Coordinates of C-alpha atoms in Angstrom, one line a residue:
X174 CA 0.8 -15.0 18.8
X175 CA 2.4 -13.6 15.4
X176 CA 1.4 -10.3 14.5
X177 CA 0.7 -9.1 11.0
X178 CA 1.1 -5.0 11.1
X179 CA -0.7 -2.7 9.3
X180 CA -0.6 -2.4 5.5
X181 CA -1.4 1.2 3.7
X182 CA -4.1 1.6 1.6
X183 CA -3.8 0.6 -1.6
X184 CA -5.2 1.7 -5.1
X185 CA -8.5 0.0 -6.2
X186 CA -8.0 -2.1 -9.4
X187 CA -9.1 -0.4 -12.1
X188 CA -9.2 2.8 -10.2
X189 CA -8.5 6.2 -13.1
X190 CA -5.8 8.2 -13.0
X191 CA -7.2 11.5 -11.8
X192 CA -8.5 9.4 -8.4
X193 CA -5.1 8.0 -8.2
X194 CA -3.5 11.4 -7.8
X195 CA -5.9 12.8 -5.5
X196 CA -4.7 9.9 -3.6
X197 CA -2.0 10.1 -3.8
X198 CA -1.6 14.1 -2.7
X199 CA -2.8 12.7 0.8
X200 CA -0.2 9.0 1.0
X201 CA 1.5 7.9 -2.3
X202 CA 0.5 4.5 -1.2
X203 CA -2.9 4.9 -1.9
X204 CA -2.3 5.5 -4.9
X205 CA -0.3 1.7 -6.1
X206 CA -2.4 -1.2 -6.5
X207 CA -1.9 -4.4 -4.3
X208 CA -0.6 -6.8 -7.3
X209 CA 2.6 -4.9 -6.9
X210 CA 2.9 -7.5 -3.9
X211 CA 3.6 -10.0 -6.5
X212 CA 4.4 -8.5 -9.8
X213 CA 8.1 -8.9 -11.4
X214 CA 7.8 -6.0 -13.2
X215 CA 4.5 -2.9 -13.8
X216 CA 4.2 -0.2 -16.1
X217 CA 2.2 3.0 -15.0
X218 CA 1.2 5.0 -17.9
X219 CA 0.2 8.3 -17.5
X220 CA -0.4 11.9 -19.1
X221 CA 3.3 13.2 -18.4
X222 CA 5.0 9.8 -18.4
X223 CA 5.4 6.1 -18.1
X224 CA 7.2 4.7 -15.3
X225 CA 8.3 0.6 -14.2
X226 CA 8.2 -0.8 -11.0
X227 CA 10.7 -3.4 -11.2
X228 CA 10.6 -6.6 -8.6
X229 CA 12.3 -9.3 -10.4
X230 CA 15.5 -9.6 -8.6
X231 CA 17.6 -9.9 -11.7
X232 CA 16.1 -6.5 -12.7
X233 CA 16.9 -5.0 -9.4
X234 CA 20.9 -6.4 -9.6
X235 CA 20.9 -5.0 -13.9
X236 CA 20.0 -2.0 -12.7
X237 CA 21.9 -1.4 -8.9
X238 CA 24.9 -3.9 -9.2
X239 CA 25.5 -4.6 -13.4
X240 CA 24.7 -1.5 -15.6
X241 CA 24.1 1.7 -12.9
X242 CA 25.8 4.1 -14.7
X243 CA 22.9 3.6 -17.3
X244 CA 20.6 3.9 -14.6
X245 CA 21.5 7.5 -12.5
X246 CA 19.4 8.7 -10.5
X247 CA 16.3 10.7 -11.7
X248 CA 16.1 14.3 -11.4
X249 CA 12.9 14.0 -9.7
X250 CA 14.4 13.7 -6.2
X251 CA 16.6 16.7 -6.6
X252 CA 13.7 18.8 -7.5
X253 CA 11.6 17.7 -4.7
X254 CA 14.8 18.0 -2.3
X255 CA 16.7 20.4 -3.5
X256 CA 16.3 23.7 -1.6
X257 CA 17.8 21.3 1.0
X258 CA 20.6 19.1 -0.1
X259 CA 21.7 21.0 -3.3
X260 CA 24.1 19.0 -4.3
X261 CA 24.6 16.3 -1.9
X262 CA 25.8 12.9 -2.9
X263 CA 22.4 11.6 -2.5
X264 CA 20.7 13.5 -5.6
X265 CA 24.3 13.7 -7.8
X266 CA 25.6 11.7 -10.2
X267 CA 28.5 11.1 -12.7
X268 CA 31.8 12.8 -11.9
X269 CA 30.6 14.9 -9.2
X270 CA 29.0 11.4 -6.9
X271 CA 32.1 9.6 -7.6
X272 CA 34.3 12.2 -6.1
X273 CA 31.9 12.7 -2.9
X274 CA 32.1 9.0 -2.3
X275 CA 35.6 9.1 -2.5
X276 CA 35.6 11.1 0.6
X277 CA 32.5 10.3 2.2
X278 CA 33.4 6.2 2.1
X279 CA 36.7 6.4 4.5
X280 CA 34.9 8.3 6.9
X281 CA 33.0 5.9 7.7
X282 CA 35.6 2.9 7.5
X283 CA 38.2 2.2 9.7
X284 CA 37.1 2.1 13.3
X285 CA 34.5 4.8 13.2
X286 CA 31.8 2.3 14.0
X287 CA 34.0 2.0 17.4
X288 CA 34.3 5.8 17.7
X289 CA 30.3 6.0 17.4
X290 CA 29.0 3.8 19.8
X291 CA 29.4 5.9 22.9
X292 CA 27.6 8.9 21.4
X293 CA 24.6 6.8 20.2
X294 CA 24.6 5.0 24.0
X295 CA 24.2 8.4 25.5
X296 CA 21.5 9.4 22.9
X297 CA 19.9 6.3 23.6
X298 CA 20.7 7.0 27.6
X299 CA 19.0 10.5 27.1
X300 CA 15.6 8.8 25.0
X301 CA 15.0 6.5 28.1
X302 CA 15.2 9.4 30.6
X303 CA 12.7 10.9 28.6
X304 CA 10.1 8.5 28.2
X305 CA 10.7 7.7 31.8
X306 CA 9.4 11.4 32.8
X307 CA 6.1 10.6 30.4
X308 CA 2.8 9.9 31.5
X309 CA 0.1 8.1 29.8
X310 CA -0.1 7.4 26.0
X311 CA 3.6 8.4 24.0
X312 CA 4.1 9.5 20.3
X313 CA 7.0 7.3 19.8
X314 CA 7.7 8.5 16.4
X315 CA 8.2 11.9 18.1
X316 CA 10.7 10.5 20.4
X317 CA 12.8 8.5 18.2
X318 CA 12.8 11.3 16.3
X319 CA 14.4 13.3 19.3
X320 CA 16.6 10.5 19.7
X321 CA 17.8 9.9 16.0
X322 CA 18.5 14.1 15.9
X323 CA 20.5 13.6 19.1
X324 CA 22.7 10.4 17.5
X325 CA 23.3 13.0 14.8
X326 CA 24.7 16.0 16.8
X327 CA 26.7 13.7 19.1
X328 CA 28.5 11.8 16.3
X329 CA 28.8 14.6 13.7
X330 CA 29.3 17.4 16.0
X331 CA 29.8 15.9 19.2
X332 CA 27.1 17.8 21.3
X333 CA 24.3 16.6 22.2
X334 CA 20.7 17.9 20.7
X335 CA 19.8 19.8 24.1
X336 CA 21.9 22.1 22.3
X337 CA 20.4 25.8 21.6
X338 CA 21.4 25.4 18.0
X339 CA 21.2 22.0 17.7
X340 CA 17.9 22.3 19.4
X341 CA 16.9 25.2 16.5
X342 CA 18.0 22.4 14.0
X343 CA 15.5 20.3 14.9
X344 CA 12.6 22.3 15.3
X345 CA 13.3 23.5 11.5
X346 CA 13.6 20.1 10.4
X347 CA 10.5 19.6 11.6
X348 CA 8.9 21.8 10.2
X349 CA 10.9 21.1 6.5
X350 CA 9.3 17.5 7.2
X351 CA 5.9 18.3 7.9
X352 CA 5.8 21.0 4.6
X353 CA 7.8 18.6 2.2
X354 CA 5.7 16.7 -0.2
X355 CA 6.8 13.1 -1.5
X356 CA 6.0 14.5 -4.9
X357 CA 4.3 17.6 -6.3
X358 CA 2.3 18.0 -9.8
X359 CA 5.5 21.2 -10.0
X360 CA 8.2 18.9 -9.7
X361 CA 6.5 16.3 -12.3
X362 CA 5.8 19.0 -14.8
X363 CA 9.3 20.3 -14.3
X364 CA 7.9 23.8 -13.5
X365 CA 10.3 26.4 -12.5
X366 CA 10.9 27.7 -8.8
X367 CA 8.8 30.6 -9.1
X368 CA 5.7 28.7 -10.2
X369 CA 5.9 26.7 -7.1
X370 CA 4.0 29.0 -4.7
X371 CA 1.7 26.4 -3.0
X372 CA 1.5 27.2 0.8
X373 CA 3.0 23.7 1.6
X374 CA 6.0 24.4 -1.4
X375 CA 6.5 28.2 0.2
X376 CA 6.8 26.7 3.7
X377 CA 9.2 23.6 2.6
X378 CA 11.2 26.5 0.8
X379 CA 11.2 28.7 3.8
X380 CA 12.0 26.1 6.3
X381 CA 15.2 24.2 3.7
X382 CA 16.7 28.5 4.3
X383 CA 16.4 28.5 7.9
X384 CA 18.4 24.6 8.1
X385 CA 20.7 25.6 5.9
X386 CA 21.6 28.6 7.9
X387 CA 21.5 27.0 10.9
X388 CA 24.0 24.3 9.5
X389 CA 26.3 26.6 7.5
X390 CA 27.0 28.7 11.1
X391 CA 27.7 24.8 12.3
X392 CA 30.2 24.3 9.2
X393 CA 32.1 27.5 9.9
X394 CA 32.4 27.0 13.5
X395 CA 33.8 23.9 12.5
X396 CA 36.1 25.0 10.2
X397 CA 37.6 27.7 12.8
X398 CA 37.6 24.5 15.1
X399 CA 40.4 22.5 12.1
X400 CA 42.0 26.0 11.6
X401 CA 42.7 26.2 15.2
X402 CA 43.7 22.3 16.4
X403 CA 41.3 22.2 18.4
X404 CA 38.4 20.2 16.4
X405 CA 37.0 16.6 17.8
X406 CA 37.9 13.5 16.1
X407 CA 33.9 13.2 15.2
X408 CA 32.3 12.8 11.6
X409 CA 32.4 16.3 11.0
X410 CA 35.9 16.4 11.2
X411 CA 36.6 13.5 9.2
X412 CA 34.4 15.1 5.8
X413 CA 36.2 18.7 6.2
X414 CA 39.7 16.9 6.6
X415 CA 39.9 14.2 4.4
X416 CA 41.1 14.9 0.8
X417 CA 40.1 13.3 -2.4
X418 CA 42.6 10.6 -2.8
X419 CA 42.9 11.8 -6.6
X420 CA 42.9 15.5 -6.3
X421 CA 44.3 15.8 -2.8
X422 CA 41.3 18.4 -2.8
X423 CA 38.7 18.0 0.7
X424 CA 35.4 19.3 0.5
X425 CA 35.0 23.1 0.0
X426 CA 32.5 24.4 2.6
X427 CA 29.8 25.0 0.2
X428 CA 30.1 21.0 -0.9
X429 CA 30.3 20.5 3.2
X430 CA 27.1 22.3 3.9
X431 CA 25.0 20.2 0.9
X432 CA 26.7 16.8 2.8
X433 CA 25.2 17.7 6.5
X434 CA 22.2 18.0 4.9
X435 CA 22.0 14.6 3.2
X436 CA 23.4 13.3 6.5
X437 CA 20.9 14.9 8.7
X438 CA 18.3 14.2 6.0
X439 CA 19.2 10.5 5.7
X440 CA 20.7 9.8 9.7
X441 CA 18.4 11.7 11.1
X442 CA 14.7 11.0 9.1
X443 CA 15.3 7.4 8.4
X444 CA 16.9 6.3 11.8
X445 CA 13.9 7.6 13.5
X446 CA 10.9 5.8 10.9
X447 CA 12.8 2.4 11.4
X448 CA 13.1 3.0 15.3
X449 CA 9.5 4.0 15.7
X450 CA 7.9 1.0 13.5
X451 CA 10.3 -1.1 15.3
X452 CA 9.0 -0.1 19.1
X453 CA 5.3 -0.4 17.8
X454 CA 5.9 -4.1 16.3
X455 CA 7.5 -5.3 19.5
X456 CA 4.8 -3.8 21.5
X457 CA 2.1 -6.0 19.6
X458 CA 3.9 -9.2 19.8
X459 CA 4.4 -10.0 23.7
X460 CA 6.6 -12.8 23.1
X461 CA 9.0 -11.5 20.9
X462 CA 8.7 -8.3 23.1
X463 CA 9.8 -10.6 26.4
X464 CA 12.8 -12.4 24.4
X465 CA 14.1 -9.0 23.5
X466 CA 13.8 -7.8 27.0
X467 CA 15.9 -10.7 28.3
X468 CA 18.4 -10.3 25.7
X469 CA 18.9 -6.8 26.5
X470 CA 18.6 -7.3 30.2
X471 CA 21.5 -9.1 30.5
X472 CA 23.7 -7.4 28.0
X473 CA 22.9 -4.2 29.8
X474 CA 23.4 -5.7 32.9
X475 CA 26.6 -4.3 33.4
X476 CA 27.9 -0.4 31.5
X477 CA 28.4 -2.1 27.8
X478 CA 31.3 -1.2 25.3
X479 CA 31.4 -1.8 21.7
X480 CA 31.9 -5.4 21.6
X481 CA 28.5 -6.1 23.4
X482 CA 26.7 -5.7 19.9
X483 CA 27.9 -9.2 19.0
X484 CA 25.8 -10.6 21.5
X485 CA 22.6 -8.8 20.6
X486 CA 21.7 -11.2 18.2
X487 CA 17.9 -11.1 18.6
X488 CA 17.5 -7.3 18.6
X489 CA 19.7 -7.7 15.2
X490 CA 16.9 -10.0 13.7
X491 CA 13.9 -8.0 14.9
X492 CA 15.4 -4.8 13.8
X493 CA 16.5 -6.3 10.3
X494 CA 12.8 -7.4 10.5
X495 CA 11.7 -4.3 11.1
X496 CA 13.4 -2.9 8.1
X497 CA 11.7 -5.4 5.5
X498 CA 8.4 -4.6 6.5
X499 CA 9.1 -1.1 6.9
X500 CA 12.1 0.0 4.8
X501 CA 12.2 4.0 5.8
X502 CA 13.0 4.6 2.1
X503 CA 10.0 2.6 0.4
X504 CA 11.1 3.7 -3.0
X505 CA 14.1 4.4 -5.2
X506 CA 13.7 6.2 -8.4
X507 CA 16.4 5.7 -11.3
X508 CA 16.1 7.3 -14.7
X509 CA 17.0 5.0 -18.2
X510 CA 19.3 6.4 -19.9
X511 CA 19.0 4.9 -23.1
X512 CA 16.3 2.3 -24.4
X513 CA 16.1 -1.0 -23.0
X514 CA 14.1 -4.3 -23.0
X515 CA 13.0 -5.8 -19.4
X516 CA 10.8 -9.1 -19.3
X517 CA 8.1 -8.3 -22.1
X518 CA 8.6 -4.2 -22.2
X519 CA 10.7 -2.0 -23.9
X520 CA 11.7 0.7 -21.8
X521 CA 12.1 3.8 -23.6
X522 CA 15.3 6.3 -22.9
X523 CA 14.3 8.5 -20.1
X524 CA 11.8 6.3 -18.4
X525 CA 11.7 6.5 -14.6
X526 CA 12.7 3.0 -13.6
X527 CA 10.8 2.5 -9.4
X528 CA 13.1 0.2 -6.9
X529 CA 10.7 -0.5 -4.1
X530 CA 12.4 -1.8 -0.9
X531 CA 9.0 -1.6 0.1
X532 CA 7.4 -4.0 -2.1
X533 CA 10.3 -6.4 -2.2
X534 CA 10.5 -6.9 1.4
X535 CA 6.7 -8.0 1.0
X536 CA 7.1 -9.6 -2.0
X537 CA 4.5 -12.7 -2.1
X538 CA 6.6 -15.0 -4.7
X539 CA 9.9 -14.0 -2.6
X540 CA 8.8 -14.2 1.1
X541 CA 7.2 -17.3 3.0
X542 CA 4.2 -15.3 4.4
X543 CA 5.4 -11.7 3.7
X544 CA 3.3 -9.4 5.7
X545 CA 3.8 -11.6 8.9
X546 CA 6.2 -10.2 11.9
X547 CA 8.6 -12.8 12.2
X548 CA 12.3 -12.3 13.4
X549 CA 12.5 -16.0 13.7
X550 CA 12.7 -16.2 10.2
X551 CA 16.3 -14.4 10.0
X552 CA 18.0 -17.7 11.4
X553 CA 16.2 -19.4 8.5
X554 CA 19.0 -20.4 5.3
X555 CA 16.0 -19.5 3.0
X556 CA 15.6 -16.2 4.9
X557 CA 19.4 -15.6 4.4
X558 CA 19.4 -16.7 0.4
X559 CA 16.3 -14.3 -0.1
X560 CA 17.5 -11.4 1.6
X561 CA 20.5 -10.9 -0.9
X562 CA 17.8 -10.4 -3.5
X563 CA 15.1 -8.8 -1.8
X564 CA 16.1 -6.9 1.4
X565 CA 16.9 -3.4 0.2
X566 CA 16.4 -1.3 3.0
X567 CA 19.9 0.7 2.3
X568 CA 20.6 0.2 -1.5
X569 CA 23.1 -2.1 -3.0
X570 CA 25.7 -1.4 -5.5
X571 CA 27.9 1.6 -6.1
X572 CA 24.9 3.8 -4.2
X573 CA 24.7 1.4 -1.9
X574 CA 24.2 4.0 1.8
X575 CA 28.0 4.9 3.2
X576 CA 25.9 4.9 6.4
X577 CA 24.2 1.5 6.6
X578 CA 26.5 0.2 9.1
X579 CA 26.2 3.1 11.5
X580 CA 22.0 3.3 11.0
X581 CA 22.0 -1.0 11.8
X582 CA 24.5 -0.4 15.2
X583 CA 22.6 2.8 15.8
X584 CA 18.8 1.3 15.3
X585 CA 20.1 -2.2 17.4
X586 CA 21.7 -0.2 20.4
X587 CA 18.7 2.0 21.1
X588 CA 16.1 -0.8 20.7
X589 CA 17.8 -3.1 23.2
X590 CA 18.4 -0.4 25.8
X591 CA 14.8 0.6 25.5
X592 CA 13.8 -3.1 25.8
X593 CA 15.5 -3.4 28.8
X594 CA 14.2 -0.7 30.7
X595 CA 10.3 -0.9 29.2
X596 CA 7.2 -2.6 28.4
X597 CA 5.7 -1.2 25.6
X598 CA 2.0 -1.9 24.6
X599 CA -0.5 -0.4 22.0
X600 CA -3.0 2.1 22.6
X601 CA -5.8 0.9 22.0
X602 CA -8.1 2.0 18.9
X603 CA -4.7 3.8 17.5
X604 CA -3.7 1.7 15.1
X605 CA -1.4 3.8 12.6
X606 CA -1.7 4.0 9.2
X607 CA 2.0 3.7 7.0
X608 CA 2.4 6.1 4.6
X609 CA 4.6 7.8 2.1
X610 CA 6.0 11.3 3.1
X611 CA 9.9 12.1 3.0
X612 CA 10.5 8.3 5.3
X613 CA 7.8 5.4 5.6
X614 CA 5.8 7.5 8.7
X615 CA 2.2 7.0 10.2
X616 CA -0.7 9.6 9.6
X617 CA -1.3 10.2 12.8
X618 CA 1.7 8.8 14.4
X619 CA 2.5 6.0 16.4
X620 CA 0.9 5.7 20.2
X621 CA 2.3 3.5 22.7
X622 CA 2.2 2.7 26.3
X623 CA 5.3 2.4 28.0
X624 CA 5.8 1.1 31.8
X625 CA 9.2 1.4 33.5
X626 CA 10.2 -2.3 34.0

C-alpha cells in the first residue's frame, strides 16, 4: 500500500506573528502556513523585515540559473554558521566564491567518483556490522549519522571514523548540531558576537572552537603529508594541491580549514538526514521495501565495483524520492540586490528572497499527488519534465552543490547494501516528527526495527 510520511506542523492561518516565532524557536516549520504547498510566490511581513517565498519555477530559474549574481546569498547564513565555516564557499560570494569554485570543481571531476566508491562501500560495510550487533528498537538517524561521518574521513582523509581524532570530530559535531539554532532573534537583529550569550549560542560557539581545532591539526598533518610525498591521492589532497587555474595560487591553510568545514558540514549533515528519512520510508512501504531488497540482493551478490551503480536503478529512484519529500536543505535564502518586480510584488533591494526545495518537491500545482511515497513515479516522462523545475535538493546554477554527484553515489550505495542485508520496520507509536534544525531531522529521531535477512 502507498505510504504518505509525515508532514511537520504547519502555522495556523491567520496565526500572529509573536505565536509564529515562538514556533518557530522550537521547528521553523511550524511556523509556515500550509498554502505554501501551492503558492507561486508569499510575502511574510514582519517587524525587522519582509521576505518571499518563491515557487513559481520561472522565479526559481531568474533567480538560480538567469540573474544570480543579483541574487548572492544572504548574510543570514553566515551569521548563523559562521564560528564554523568562516569563509567557506558555502556562505561567500562575489570574487572570493568564484575563486573557491575554481578549485573546489576539479576535485570533484575527473574520475573522483571512481576513486570514492570503495571508501563509501567500507563505510557502508562498517554501518551494517553495526546495526547487526544492535538489539531491539535503532535510532537510525544516529547511525547514518555514524556512517555519513565515516564516508567523510575515508574519502577526505582516508581513515576511517573509528579514528581517535576522527572519532573526537564527531562527538563535537554533535554537539555543534544539537546547540546550533536554524535562526536566532541575534542573527535577525544583526546583533554583535558579544550580545549573543544565550546558553544554546555559548555552547554552538564553544563547540564550532573545538571542530575547528580538531580539523586545523588534520590540515597541518596534511600539509606535512604534501610537503613530504607521502599524502593519499584522497579529497584532501586534491583541495591543498590544486592551484587556481588563474592565479596558479591553491588554497592557503586558513582558506583550507574554512573548506573542511563546509565539507563536513554539508557531506557529513546532509548525507545522513537523506539516509535516515530514506531507511524510515522504505520501512513503511513493504513492497517497495521487498523490490529494493531484490535489487540489491543480486547486485551484492557477488564483491561490487564501481560500475555496479548502473544497475541500481530502483535504489536510484527511491533515493531521488527520498530527496523530494525530504530535501536535507529545506530552504535556501538569497538576498535582492537591487529592486525588482516578481508576479504582482515589487521586491524591494535587500529583501530576503526563500528557495524552498522543501516546498517545491511538494508542490500541489507541480506534483501528481505530492505528499505520496512513490518511486514509481521517477520512470514517469511527466516525473522527468517536472523535476527540472521543481527537484532542488542540491541547488542549480552557478551554486549548484560541487558535491551532488558524490552525496547521490554515496546515499544509493549505502541504501542498497543495507537493503540487502535487512528488513526494516517502524516502531510502533514512534512516528517522527520533520523538522527544521541545521538538515531536515526528526524531534525525537527516527526508530526502526531492523532483522538480519
Amino acid at each position: 500500500m502507498a505510504h504518505r510520511p509525515p508532514l511537520p506542523p504547519s502555522r495556523r492561518e491567520g496565526a500572529g506573528f509573536l505565536r509564529a516565532w515562538l514556533a518557530a524557536r522550537r521547528n521553523l516549520f511550524a511556523a509556515l502556513p500550509p498554502r505554501l504547498y501551492r503558492a507561486w510566490l508569499a510575502e511574510a511581513r514582519t517587524p525587522l523585515f519582509t521576505s518571499y517565498l518563491a515557487n513559481q519555477p520561472d522565479l526559481v530559474r531568474h533567480v538560480l540559473n538567469e540573474r544570480p549574481a543579483a541574487y548572492p546569498k544572504y548574510d543570514l547564513q553566515a551569521r548563523v554558521l559562521g564560528d564554523l565555516l568562516g569563509q567557506s564557499v558555502f556562505v561567500t560570494n562575489g570574487a572570493v566564491w568564484e575563486r573557491q569554485r575554481r578549485i573546489i570543481d576539479p576535485a570533484f571531476a575527473g574520475g573522483r567518483p571512481r576513486l570514492t566508491f570503495a571508501p563509501m562501500l567500507e563505510a557502508a560495510e562498517e554501518m551494517a556490522d553495526r546495526l547487526s550487533a544492535r538489539e531491539g528498537p535503532v535510532e537510525v538517524e544516529f547511525e547514518a549519522s555514524h556512517a555519513a561521518a565515516d564516508v567523510i574521513f575515508r574519502t577526505l582523509f582516508s581513515q576511517p571514523i573509528e579514528g581517535e581524532v576522527a572519532a573526537e570530530v564527531f562527538a563535537a559535531f554533535r554537539r555543534y548540531q544539537t546547540a546550533a539554532p536554524m535562526v536566532s532573534a541575534a542573527d535577525l537583529l544583526r546583533l554583535p558576537r558579544w550580545l549573543r550569550l544565550s546558553p544554546r549560542q555559548i555552547r554552538q560557539r564553544r563547540a564550532a572552537r573545538e571542530l575547528r581545532r580538531l580539523l586545523a591539526g588534520l590540515v597541518s598533518e596534511r600539509e606535512r603529508a604534501i610537503a613530504a610525498g607521502t599524502a593519499p591521492d584522497d579529497l584532501a589532497t586534491a583541495l591543498m594541491t590544486l592551484p587556481d587555474p588563474q592565479t596558479g595560487a591553491p588554497f592557503s591553510q586558513a582558506e583550507m580549514l574554512d573548506q573542511v568545514g563546509i565539507f563536513f558540514l554539508a557531506g557529513h549533515e546532509t548525507s545522513a538526514s537523506a539516509l535516515a528519512w530514506a531507511l524510515y520510508l522504505v520501512a513503511c512501504d513493504g513492497e517497495v521495501q521487498d523490490r529494493l531488497a531484490a535489487e540489491a540482493r543480486e547486485v551484492f551478490a557477488t564483491p561490487p565495483d564501481f560500475s555496479d551503480l548502473r544497475r541500481l536503478t530502483f535504489a536510484r529512484d527511491v533515493f531521488r524520492e527520498t530527496l523530494r519529500l525530504y530535501p536535507p536543505v529545506p530552504m535556501m535564502i538569497r538576498g535582492a540586490t537591487e529592486a525588482a518586480r516578481m508576479r504582482d510584488k515589487e521586491i524591494a533591494a535587500g529583501s530576503p528572497i526563500i528557495l524552498s526545495p522543501w516546498h517545491l518537491g511538494r508542490h500541489e500545482r507541480l506534483w501528481p499527488d505530492p505528499h505520496l511515497f512513490d518511486p514509481d513515479r521517477w520512470q514517469r516522462p511527466e516525473t522527468r519534465e517536472t523535476a527540472r523545475a521543481a527537484w532542488l535538493p542540491f541547488s542549480t546554477g552557478p551554486r549548484v552543490c560541487p558535491g551532488a554527484g558524490f552525496a547521490m553515489q554515496e546515499g544509493v550505495l549505502t541504501l542498497a547494501l543495507l537493503a540487502s542485508r535487512f528488513r526494516f520496520a517502524p516502531v510502533a507509536g514512534r512516528v517522527p516528527e520533520p523538522m527544521m534544525h541545521l538538515t531536515v531531522r526528526a524531534a525525537d529521531g527516527i526508530w526502526l526495527e531492523v532483522t538480519p535477512r
